[in-house]
Structure formats: C-alpha cells, structure tokens
CSV table of C-alpha atoms and ligand atoms in Angstrom, one decimal:
chain,number,residue,atom,x,y,z
A,1,MET,CA,0.0,0.0,0.0
A,2,PHE,CA,1.3,3.5,-0.9
A,3,PRO,CA,1.9,5.7,2.2
A,4,ALA,CA,-1.2,7.7,3.2
A,5,SER,CA,0.8,10.9,3.3
A,6,ARG,CA,1.5,12.6,0.1
A,7,PRO,CA,3.1,16.0,0.9
A,8,ARG,CA,2.9,16.9,-2.8
A,9,ARG,CA,-0.9,17.3,-2.4
A,10,LEU,CA,-0.3,20.7,-0.7
A,11,ARG,CA,2.1,21.9,-3.4
A,12,ARG,CA,-0.2,21.3,-6.4
A,13,THR,CA,-1.4,24.8,-7.0
A,14,PRO,CA,-0.3,28.4,-6.2
A,15,ALA,CA,-3.3,28.8,-3.8
A,16,LEU,CA,-2.4,25.6,-1.9
A,17,ARG,CA,1.3,26.7,-1.7
A,18,GLU,CA,0.4,30.1,-0.5
A,19,LEU,CA,-2.1,28.6,2.0
A,20,THR,CA,0.6,26.6,3.6
A,21,ARG,CA,3.6,29.0,3.3
A,22,GLU,CA,5.4,29.5,6.6
A,23,THR,CA,7.8,32.4,6.0
A,24,PHE,CA,7.0,35.9,4.8
A,25,LEU,CA,9.2,38.8,3.8
A,26,ARG,CA,8.1,42.3,4.8
A,27,PRO,CA,9.7,45.4,3.2
A,28,GLU,CA,9.1,47.2,6.5
A,29,ALA,CA,11.7,44.9,8.1
A,30,PHE,CA,14.4,45.7,5.5
A,31,VAL,CA,17.2,48.2,6.2
A,32,TYR,CA,18.9,49.8,3.2
A,33,PRO,CA,22.6,50.6,3.8
A,34,LEU,CA,23.9,53.7,2.1
A,35,PHE,CA,27.3,55.3,1.7
A,36,VAL,CA,27.7,59.1,2.0
A,37,ARG,CA,30.4,61.6,1.6
A,38,LYS,CA,30.4,65.4,1.6
A,39,GLY,CA,29.7,67.5,-1.4
A,40,LYS,CA,26.9,68.1,-3.8
A,41,GLY,CA,25.4,66.1,-6.7
A,42,VAL,CA,27.5,63.0,-6.0
A,43,LYS,CA,26.2,59.6,-7.3
A,44,SER,CA,29.0,57.4,-8.3
A,45,GLU,CA,28.8,53.7,-8.6
A,46,ILE,CA,30.9,51.5,-6.3
A,47,ALA,CA,33.0,49.2,-8.5
A,48,SER,CA,32.9,46.2,-6.2
A,49,MET,CA,29.2,46.6,-5.6
A,50,PRO,CA,27.4,47.2,-8.9
A,51,GLY,CA,24.1,48.9,-8.4
A,52,GLN,CA,25.3,50.6,-5.1
A,53,TYR,CA,26.5,54.2,-5.0
A,54,HIS,CA,28.4,56.8,-3.1
A,55,PHE,CA,26.0,59.7,-2.4
A,56,SER,CA,26.3,63.2,-1.1
A,57,PRO,CA,23.9,64.6,1.6
A,58,ASP,CA,21.6,66.0,-1.2
A,59,THR,CA,21.5,63.0,-3.5
A,60,ILE,CA,21.0,60.6,-0.6
A,61,VAL,CA,17.7,62.4,0.1
A,62,THR,CA,16.5,61.5,-3.5
A,63,GLU,CA,17.6,57.9,-3.0
A,64,ALA,CA,15.9,57.5,0.4
A,65,GLY,CA,12.8,59.1,-1.1
A,66,ALA,CA,12.8,56.4,-3.9
A,67,ALA,CA,13.3,53.7,-1.2
A,68,LEU,CA,10.3,55.0,0.7
A,69,GLU,CA,8.3,54.8,-2.5
A,70,ASP,CA,9.4,51.2,-2.8
A,71,GLY,CA,8.2,50.5,0.7
A,72,VAL,CA,11.6,50.6,2.5
A,73,ARG,CA,11.4,52.7,5.6
A,74,SER,CA,14.8,52.4,7.2
A,75,VAL,CA,18.3,53.3,6.0
A,76,LEU,CA,21.7,52.7,7.6
A,77,LEU,CA,24.4,55.3,6.9
A,78,PHE,CA,28.1,54.8,6.4
A,79,GLY,CA,30.4,57.8,6.0
A,80,LEU,CA,33.4,58.5,4.0
A,81,PRO,CA,35.6,61.3,5.4
A,82,ASP,CA,37.5,64.0,3.5
A,83,ALA,CA,40.6,63.2,5.5
A,84,LYS,CA,41.7,60.4,7.8
A,85,ASP,CA,43.8,60.6,10.9
A,86,PRO,CA,45.0,58.1,13.5
A,87,GLN,CA,42.1,58.7,15.8
A,88,GLY,CA,39.4,58.9,13.1
A,89,SER,CA,38.3,62.4,14.3
A,90,GLU,CA,35.9,63.0,11.4
A,91,ALA,CA,33.7,60.3,12.9
A,92,TRP,CA,32.4,62.8,15.5
A,93,ALA,CA,32.6,66.0,13.4
A,94,ASP,CA,29.3,67.8,13.7
A,95,ASP,CA,29.5,68.7,10.0
A,96,GLY,CA,30.7,65.2,8.9
A,97,ALA,CA,29.0,63.5,6.0
A,98,VAL,CA,26.9,61.2,8.1
A,99,GLN,CA,25.8,64.0,10.4
A,100,GLN,CA,24.9,66.2,7.4
A,101,ALA,CA,23.0,63.4,5.6
A,102,THR,CA,21.2,62.4,8.8
A,103,ALA,CA,19.9,66.0,9.3
A,104,ALA,CA,18.9,66.3,5.6
A,105,LEU,CA,17.1,63.0,5.6
A,106,LYS,CA,15.2,63.7,8.8
A,107,LYS,CA,14.2,67.1,7.5
A,108,ALA,CA,12.9,65.7,4.2
A,109,PHE,CA,11.3,62.6,5.7
A,110,PRO,CA,10.6,62.8,9.4
A,111,ASP,CA,9.1,59.3,9.3
A,112,LEU,CA,12.1,57.7,7.7
A,113,LEU,CA,14.1,55.6,10.2
A,114,VAL,CA,17.7,56.8,10.1
A,115,MET,CA,20.3,54.4,11.5
A,116,THR,CA,24.0,55.2,11.6
A,117,ASP,CA,26.9,52.9,11.7
A,118,VAL,CA,29.2,53.8,14.5
A,119,CYS,CA,32.8,52.8,13.9
A,120,LEU,CA,36.2,54.3,13.3
A,121,CYS,CA,37.6,52.2,10.5
A,122,GLU,CA,36.4,54.4,7.7
A,123,TYR,CA,37.9,57.4,9.4
A,124,THR,CA,41.3,56.2,10.7
A,125,SER,CA,44.4,56.4,8.6
A,126,HIS,CA,45.4,52.8,9.7
A,127,GLY,CA,41.9,51.4,8.8
A,128,HIS,CA,41.4,49.7,12.2
A,129,CYS,CA,38.2,50.1,14.2
A,130,GLY,CA,39.9,51.6,17.3
A,131,VAL,CA,42.9,53.4,18.7
A,132,VAL,CA,46.1,51.7,17.7
A,133,GLU,CA,49.1,51.5,20.1
A,134,LYS,CA,52.1,49.3,19.6
A,135,GLY,CA,50.6,47.6,16.6
A,136,GLY,CA,47.4,46.6,18.4
A,137,VAL,CA,43.9,48.0,18.8
A,138,VAL,CA,43.4,49.3,22.4
A,139,ASN,CA,40.0,48.6,23.7
A,140,ASP,CA,39.3,51.1,26.5
A,141,ALA,CA,40.8,54.1,24.9
A,142,THR,CA,38.5,53.5,21.9
A,143,LEU,CA,35.3,53.6,23.9
A,144,PRO,CA,35.0,57.4,24.5
A,145,LEU,CA,35.7,58.0,20.8
A,146,LEU,CA,32.9,55.7,19.8
A,147,ALA,CA,30.6,57.4,22.3
A,148,LYS,CA,31.4,60.8,20.8
A,149,ALA,CA,30.6,59.6,17.3
A,150,ALA,CA,27.3,58.1,18.5
A,151,VAL,CA,26.3,61.3,20.4
A,152,SER,CA,27.1,63.4,17.3
A,153,HIS,CA,24.9,61.1,15.1
A,154,ALA,CA,22.1,61.2,17.6
A,155,ARG,CA,22.3,65.0,17.9
A,156,ALA,CA,22.0,65.2,14.1
A,157,GLY,CA,18.8,63.2,14.4
A,158,ALA,CA,19.6,59.5,14.1
A,159,ASP,CA,16.9,57.4,15.5
A,160,LEU,CA,19.2,54.5,16.1
A,161,VAL,CA,23.0,54.1,16.3
A,162,ALA,CA,24.7,50.8,15.3
A,163,PRO,CA,28.2,50.2,16.8
A,164,SER,CA,30.1,47.8,14.5
A,165,ASP,CA,33.6,48.0,16.1
A,166,MET,CA,33.4,44.9,18.4
A,167,MET,CA,35.2,46.6,21.3
A,168,ASP,CA,34.2,45.2,24.7
A,169,GLY,CA,32.0,47.5,26.7
A,170,ARG,CA,31.1,49.8,23.9
A,171,VAL,CA,27.3,49.4,24.2
A,172,ALA,CA,27.5,50.5,27.8
A,173,ALA,CA,29.8,53.4,27.0
A,174,ILE,CA,27.5,54.6,24.2
A,175,ARG,CA,24.3,54.2,26.3
A,176,GLU,CA,25.8,56.2,29.1
A,177,ALA,CA,27.0,59.0,26.8
A,178,LEU,CA,23.6,59.2,25.1
A,179,ASP,CA,21.7,59.3,28.3
A,180,PHE,CA,24.1,61.9,29.8
A,181,GLU,CA,23.3,64.1,26.8
A,182,GLY,CA,19.6,63.6,27.3
A,183,LEU,CA,19.4,61.4,24.2
A,184,THR,CA,17.5,58.7,26.0
A,185,ASP,CA,15.2,57.9,23.0
A,186,THR,CA,18.1,57.0,20.7
A,187,ALA,CA,18.1,53.2,20.3
A,188,ILE,CA,21.2,51.0,20.0
A,189,LEU,CA,21.4,48.2,17.5
A,190,SER,CA,24.6,46.4,18.4
A,191,TYR,CA,26.6,44.4,15.9
A,192,ALA,CA,26.8,41.9,18.7
A,193,ALA,CA,28.0,38.8,16.9
A,194,LYS,CA,30.2,40.2,14.1
A,195,TYR,CA,32.6,37.7,12.6
A,196,ALA,CA,36.0,38.3,11.1
A,197,SER,CA,34.7,37.6,7.6
A,198,ALA,CA,36.1,37.4,4.1
A,199,PHE,CA,32.6,38.6,3.0
A,200,TYR,CA,33.3,42.2,3.9
A,201,GLY,CA,35.7,42.5,1.0
A,202,PRO,CA,33.6,44.7,-1.4
A,203,PHE,CA,32.5,47.0,1.5
A,204,ARG,CA,36.1,47.8,2.4
A,205,GLU,CA,36.6,48.9,-1.1
A,206,ALA,CA,33.4,51.0,-0.9
A,207,ALA,CA,34.2,52.5,2.4
A,208,GLY,CA,38.0,52.7,2.0
A,209,SER,CA,38.3,50.9,5.3
A,210,THR,CA,40.8,48.1,4.6
A,211,PRO,CA,43.3,47.8,7.5
A,212,GLN,CA,46.7,49.1,6.5
A,213,PHE,CA,48.4,46.3,8.6
A,214,GLY,CA,47.2,43.0,10.0
A,215,ASP,CA,43.5,42.1,10.2
A,216,ARG,CA,40.5,42.4,12.5
A,217,ARG,CA,40.8,38.9,14.1
A,218,ALA,CA,41.8,40.3,17.5
A,219,TYR,CA,38.4,42.0,17.8
A,220,GLN,CA,35.9,40.5,15.4
A,221,MET,CA,34.8,36.9,16.1
A,222,ASP,CA,36.3,33.6,14.9
A,223,PRO,CA,33.9,32.2,12.3
A,224,ALA,CA,34.1,28.8,14.0
A,225,ASN,CA,32.4,29.9,17.2
A,226,VAL,CA,28.7,30.0,18.1
A,227,GLU,CA,28.8,29.7,21.9
A,228,GLU,CA,30.9,32.8,22.0
A,229,ALA,CA,28.3,34.6,19.9
A,230,MET,CA,25.7,33.8,22.5
A,231,ARG,CA,27.9,35.3,25.2
A,232,GLU,CA,28.6,38.4,23.1
A,233,ILE,CA,24.8,38.9,22.5
A,234,ALA,CA,24.0,38.4,26.2
A,235,LEU,CA,26.6,41.0,27.2
A,236,ASP,CA,25.4,43.6,24.7
A,237,ILE,CA,21.7,43.1,25.9
A,238,ASP,CA,23.0,43.5,29.4
A,239,GLU,CA,24.8,46.7,28.5
A,240,GLY,CA,21.6,48.2,27.1
A,241,ALA,CA,21.4,47.1,23.4
A,242,ASP,CA,17.8,47.4,22.2
A,243,LEU,CA,18.4,45.2,19.2
A,244,VAL,CA,21.2,42.8,18.3
A,245,MET,CA,22.7,41.8,15.0
A,246,VAL,CA,24.4,38.7,13.6
A,247,LYS,CA,26.8,39.5,10.7
A,248,PRO,CA,27.3,38.2,8.0
A,249,ALA,CA,24.0,36.4,7.4
A,250,LEU,CA,24.3,33.5,5.0
A,251,ALA,CA,27.3,31.7,6.4
A,252,TYR,CA,25.9,32.2,9.9
A,253,LEU,CA,22.2,31.1,9.5
A,254,ASP,CA,22.7,28.7,12.4
A,255,VAL,CA,23.9,31.6,14.6
A,256,ILE,CA,20.8,33.6,13.7
A,257,ARG,CA,18.6,30.7,14.7
A,258,ARG,CA,20.4,30.1,18.0
A,259,ALA,CA,20.1,33.8,18.8
A,260,LYS,CA,16.4,33.9,17.9
A,261,ASP,CA,15.7,30.9,20.2
A,262,ALA,CA,17.8,32.2,23.1
A,263,PHE,CA,17.0,35.9,23.3
A,264,PRO,CA,13.7,37.8,23.6
A,265,VAL,CA,14.8,40.8,21.5
A,266,PRO,CA,14.4,41.4,17.7
A,267,ILE,CA,17.3,39.8,15.9
A,268,ALA,CA,18.8,41.6,12.9
A,269,ALA,CA,21.0,40.0,10.3
A,270,TYR,CA,23.3,41.7,7.8
A,271,ASN,CA,23.3,40.3,4.3
A,272,VAL,CA,26.8,41.8,3.7
A,273,SER,CA,28.6,43.2,0.7
A,274,GLY,CA,30.3,39.9,-0.3
A,275,GLU,CA,27.0,38.1,-0.3
A,276,TYR,CA,25.5,40.9,-2.5
A,277,ALA,CA,28.5,40.8,-4.8
A,278,MET,CA,28.5,37.1,-5.2
A,279,LEU,CA,24.9,37.1,-6.2
A,280,GLU,CA,25.3,40.0,-8.6
A,281,ALA,CA,28.4,38.6,-10.2
A,282,ALA,CA,26.8,35.2,-10.9
A,283,ALA,CA,23.6,36.9,-12.1
A,284,ALA,CA,25.6,39.2,-14.5
A,285,ARG,CA,27.0,36.1,-16.1
A,286,GLY,CA,23.6,34.5,-16.5
A,287,TRP,CA,24.5,31.8,-14.0
A,288,LEU,CA,21.7,32.6,-11.6
A,289,ASP,CA,18.1,33.9,-11.9
A,290,ARG,CA,18.8,37.2,-10.1
A,291,GLU,CA,15.3,38.0,-8.8
A,292,ARG,CA,14.6,34.5,-7.6
A,293,ALA,CA,18.0,34.3,-5.9
A,294,ILE,CA,17.4,37.6,-4.1
A,295,LEU,CA,14.1,36.5,-2.7
A,296,GLU,CA,15.3,33.0,-1.8
A,297,THR,CA,18.4,34.5,0.0
A,298,LEU,CA,16.3,36.9,2.0
A,299,THR,CA,13.7,34.2,2.8
A,300,SER,CA,16.5,32.0,4.2
A,301,ILE,CA,17.6,34.7,6.5
A,302,ARG,CA,14.1,35.4,7.7
A,303,ARG,CA,13.4,31.6,8.1
A,304,ALA,CA,16.5,31.3,10.2
A,305,GLY,CA,14.9,33.8,12.6
A,306,ALA,CA,15.9,37.3,11.7
A,307,SER,CA,13.2,39.9,12.3
A,308,ILE,CA,15.2,42.6,10.6
A,309,ILE,CA,17.3,42.2,7.5
A,310,LEU,CA,20.0,44.7,6.4
A,311,THR,CA,20.4,44.3,2.7
A,312,TYR,CA,21.7,46.1,-0.3
A,313,HIS,CA,18.8,44.5,-2.2
A,314,ALA,CA,16.2,46.2,0.0
A,315,ARG,CA,14.7,48.4,-2.7
A,316,GLU,CA,14.7,45.7,-5.3
A,317,ALA,CA,13.3,43.0,-3.0
A,318,ALA,CA,10.5,45.4,-1.8
A,319,ARG,CA,9.5,46.0,-5.4
A,320,LEU,CA,9.6,42.2,-6.2
A,321,LEU,CA,7.3,41.6,-3.2
A,322,ARG,CA,4.6,44.0,-4.5
B,401,LIG,C1,32.7,48.7,9.9
B,401,LIG,C2,31.8,47.9,9.1
B,401,LIG,C3,32.1,46.9,8.2
B,401,LIG,C4,30.9,46.4,7.7
B,401,LIG,C5,29.9,47.1,8.4
B,401,LIG,N1,30.5,48.0,9.3
B,401,LIG,C6,33.4,46.4,7.6
B,401,LIG,C7,34.4,45.7,8.5
B,401,LIG,O1,34.1,45.3,9.6
B,401,LIG,O2,35.5,45.5,8.0
B,401,LIG,C8,30.7,45.4,6.6
B,401,LIG,C9,29.4,45.6,5.8
B,401,LIG,C10,29.4,44.8,4.5
B,401,LIG,O3,30.3,44.1,4.2
B,401,LIG,O4,28.4,44.9,3.8
B,401,LIG,N2,33.4,48.2,10.9
C-alpha cells in the first residue's frame, strides 16, 4: 500500500502553496545601507558593488525618497571622510558626511528611520576600528571616541545608532554617553555577533576601510564559534542594546537561529557586501536567476529567525514583493 501521506498534495497549485507558506518577507523589516560623503550632486557607482553608489547629503535624500516609494522605511548610513587621521576624528565631526546626511534625511522625511553605523575604521588612517598602540587596537581608549561619534549622530537626528567596532563594553559606554546628553530615546542596534569575515571585501573597497596592517581577528569573532556569539549577545543586551545583530548572514544562519531561540529581542541579520557581490556577479554572467536568488536568499535569513534584514537588495526586494 502507498503511504497515506503525500506531501505533494499541498504543493499542487499556487493557492495551496500560499495557503501553507510558513515564512514571509516584509519590506518594513528591510534596512537599506547607504554610503555618503560630503559634497553636492554625487552619485558614483561602487566598482565592487554594482548597483550601489556613493551619495552626497543632497542626492541621498533622493535615493531615500525612492526607497520610501518602494516601501523601505529604514536606512543605515556609512560615512566617507574627507581626511583620515590616526584617531578617526571626522567620525564625530558635527559637519561630517553622516551628520549632514542624517539631518537632511530627517528634515525631508521625518518618518524615515535613520540608523547610523558607529565605527572608526572608515575614518582612521590605519583602517582599524579603534585606537592603535604598539601595533594593536586598544579597547578602553577607543570607547570614548565611539561614544562621541554616537552622540554626534544622535544629535544630528539619528533614530538609532549601530556600533560595529566589536570593542568590549562599547554598548554601555555609548548608552551612558547618550543618556548623559539627554538622548534617551536614541536606540542602540549592536553588531553583537560580528565575525572576522572574508565577505566584507567589497564593503572595504566601498568605504575605503581596509586595515593598513594586520587584520581584524583580534576584535571580530572567529567564524568557528557559536557559543561565543551567545555570550557576546548576552553581554550587549545586558549593557543596554535594544536590538542585536548577527553578521554576516548567509554563512551564519545557524547563529541567527540560536540567537532567535535564546534571546527575547528582535534579531537583525546583515546580508553583507560579499553576499551581495557574489549574487550580482553570478547573475551578471547569467548563472543565476537574479530575482529568484534575491528573494530566496532573504527568505532563508528570515526563516533562520531574523526579524530585521539589512540588505543592499532592500529596494529591489521590496519591489519584487509588491
Ligand atoms: C565597519 C563595518 C564593516 C561592515 C559594516 N560595518 C566592515 C568591516 O568590519 O570590515 C561590513 C558591511 C558589509 O560588508 O556589507 N566596521
């Protein structure tokens, strides 16, 4: 006798498949990362990330407006400074690119959620995410600099600051500085489990943030570890993180799932530049169906347990979901 169960029965028609679908993508849960530098009228394509651009504070408003039209309500800003120095002082300049863009975006679209990446690597001459002494990144001396950057972003109007440096104690330092300035409503999305990954390659070209010596393994996590990710996330929540992130996404879907099951906070996942570039490169050669691959990728991240997805495909995916 043939088995009584025939799972194919529920896959027979589109209506049956939609009736039984378990995972849904929502454009409201996408965050669109954008790169900004000072100036006017800038929109130049990033070679390592086709379809992504460097903007200036005026053109970024146009782009965010188009994203809103597509249904994407959140952006994450990365800044490119005019000049770099060992401390990365443009990171907290009140007239920095991120600060200018944040103010312009909030003025044009008060309801747009503006998030800012808080890190020093784009701003330091050595390309590391903190203060360098004797060839190493010093943890505690870096914290006040990150806090200054976060405060300047929040003052410019950022709804949420996202520290991506992986220094110990930075969430507490940032929370304390924000509260001291009366910026108690500014939320913190911590890059809590951020791995030392090869998949940031295209971003480093886009942000000019490649370390000039060594690598980031003494502060970002070892790709082999998941228990440690749970500890990092627990610490950041304890220090006051409102949301936590796992990064990258695709090679770390198991980490997303573990985080989702273990912690009662929204989990964000960053579908990083290398993941974007791989898909785009294969699609450009006709080796992948681009649109299907985009939605399948994002669905896998959502299915793994991410409530929030940071993705360079945000606009496109939102349009595909219409
Ligand atoms: C800055 C930062 C990086 C990314 C986000 N914030 C690069 C890095 O850590 O080297 C990567 C984003 C991406 O690859 O899309 N610390």
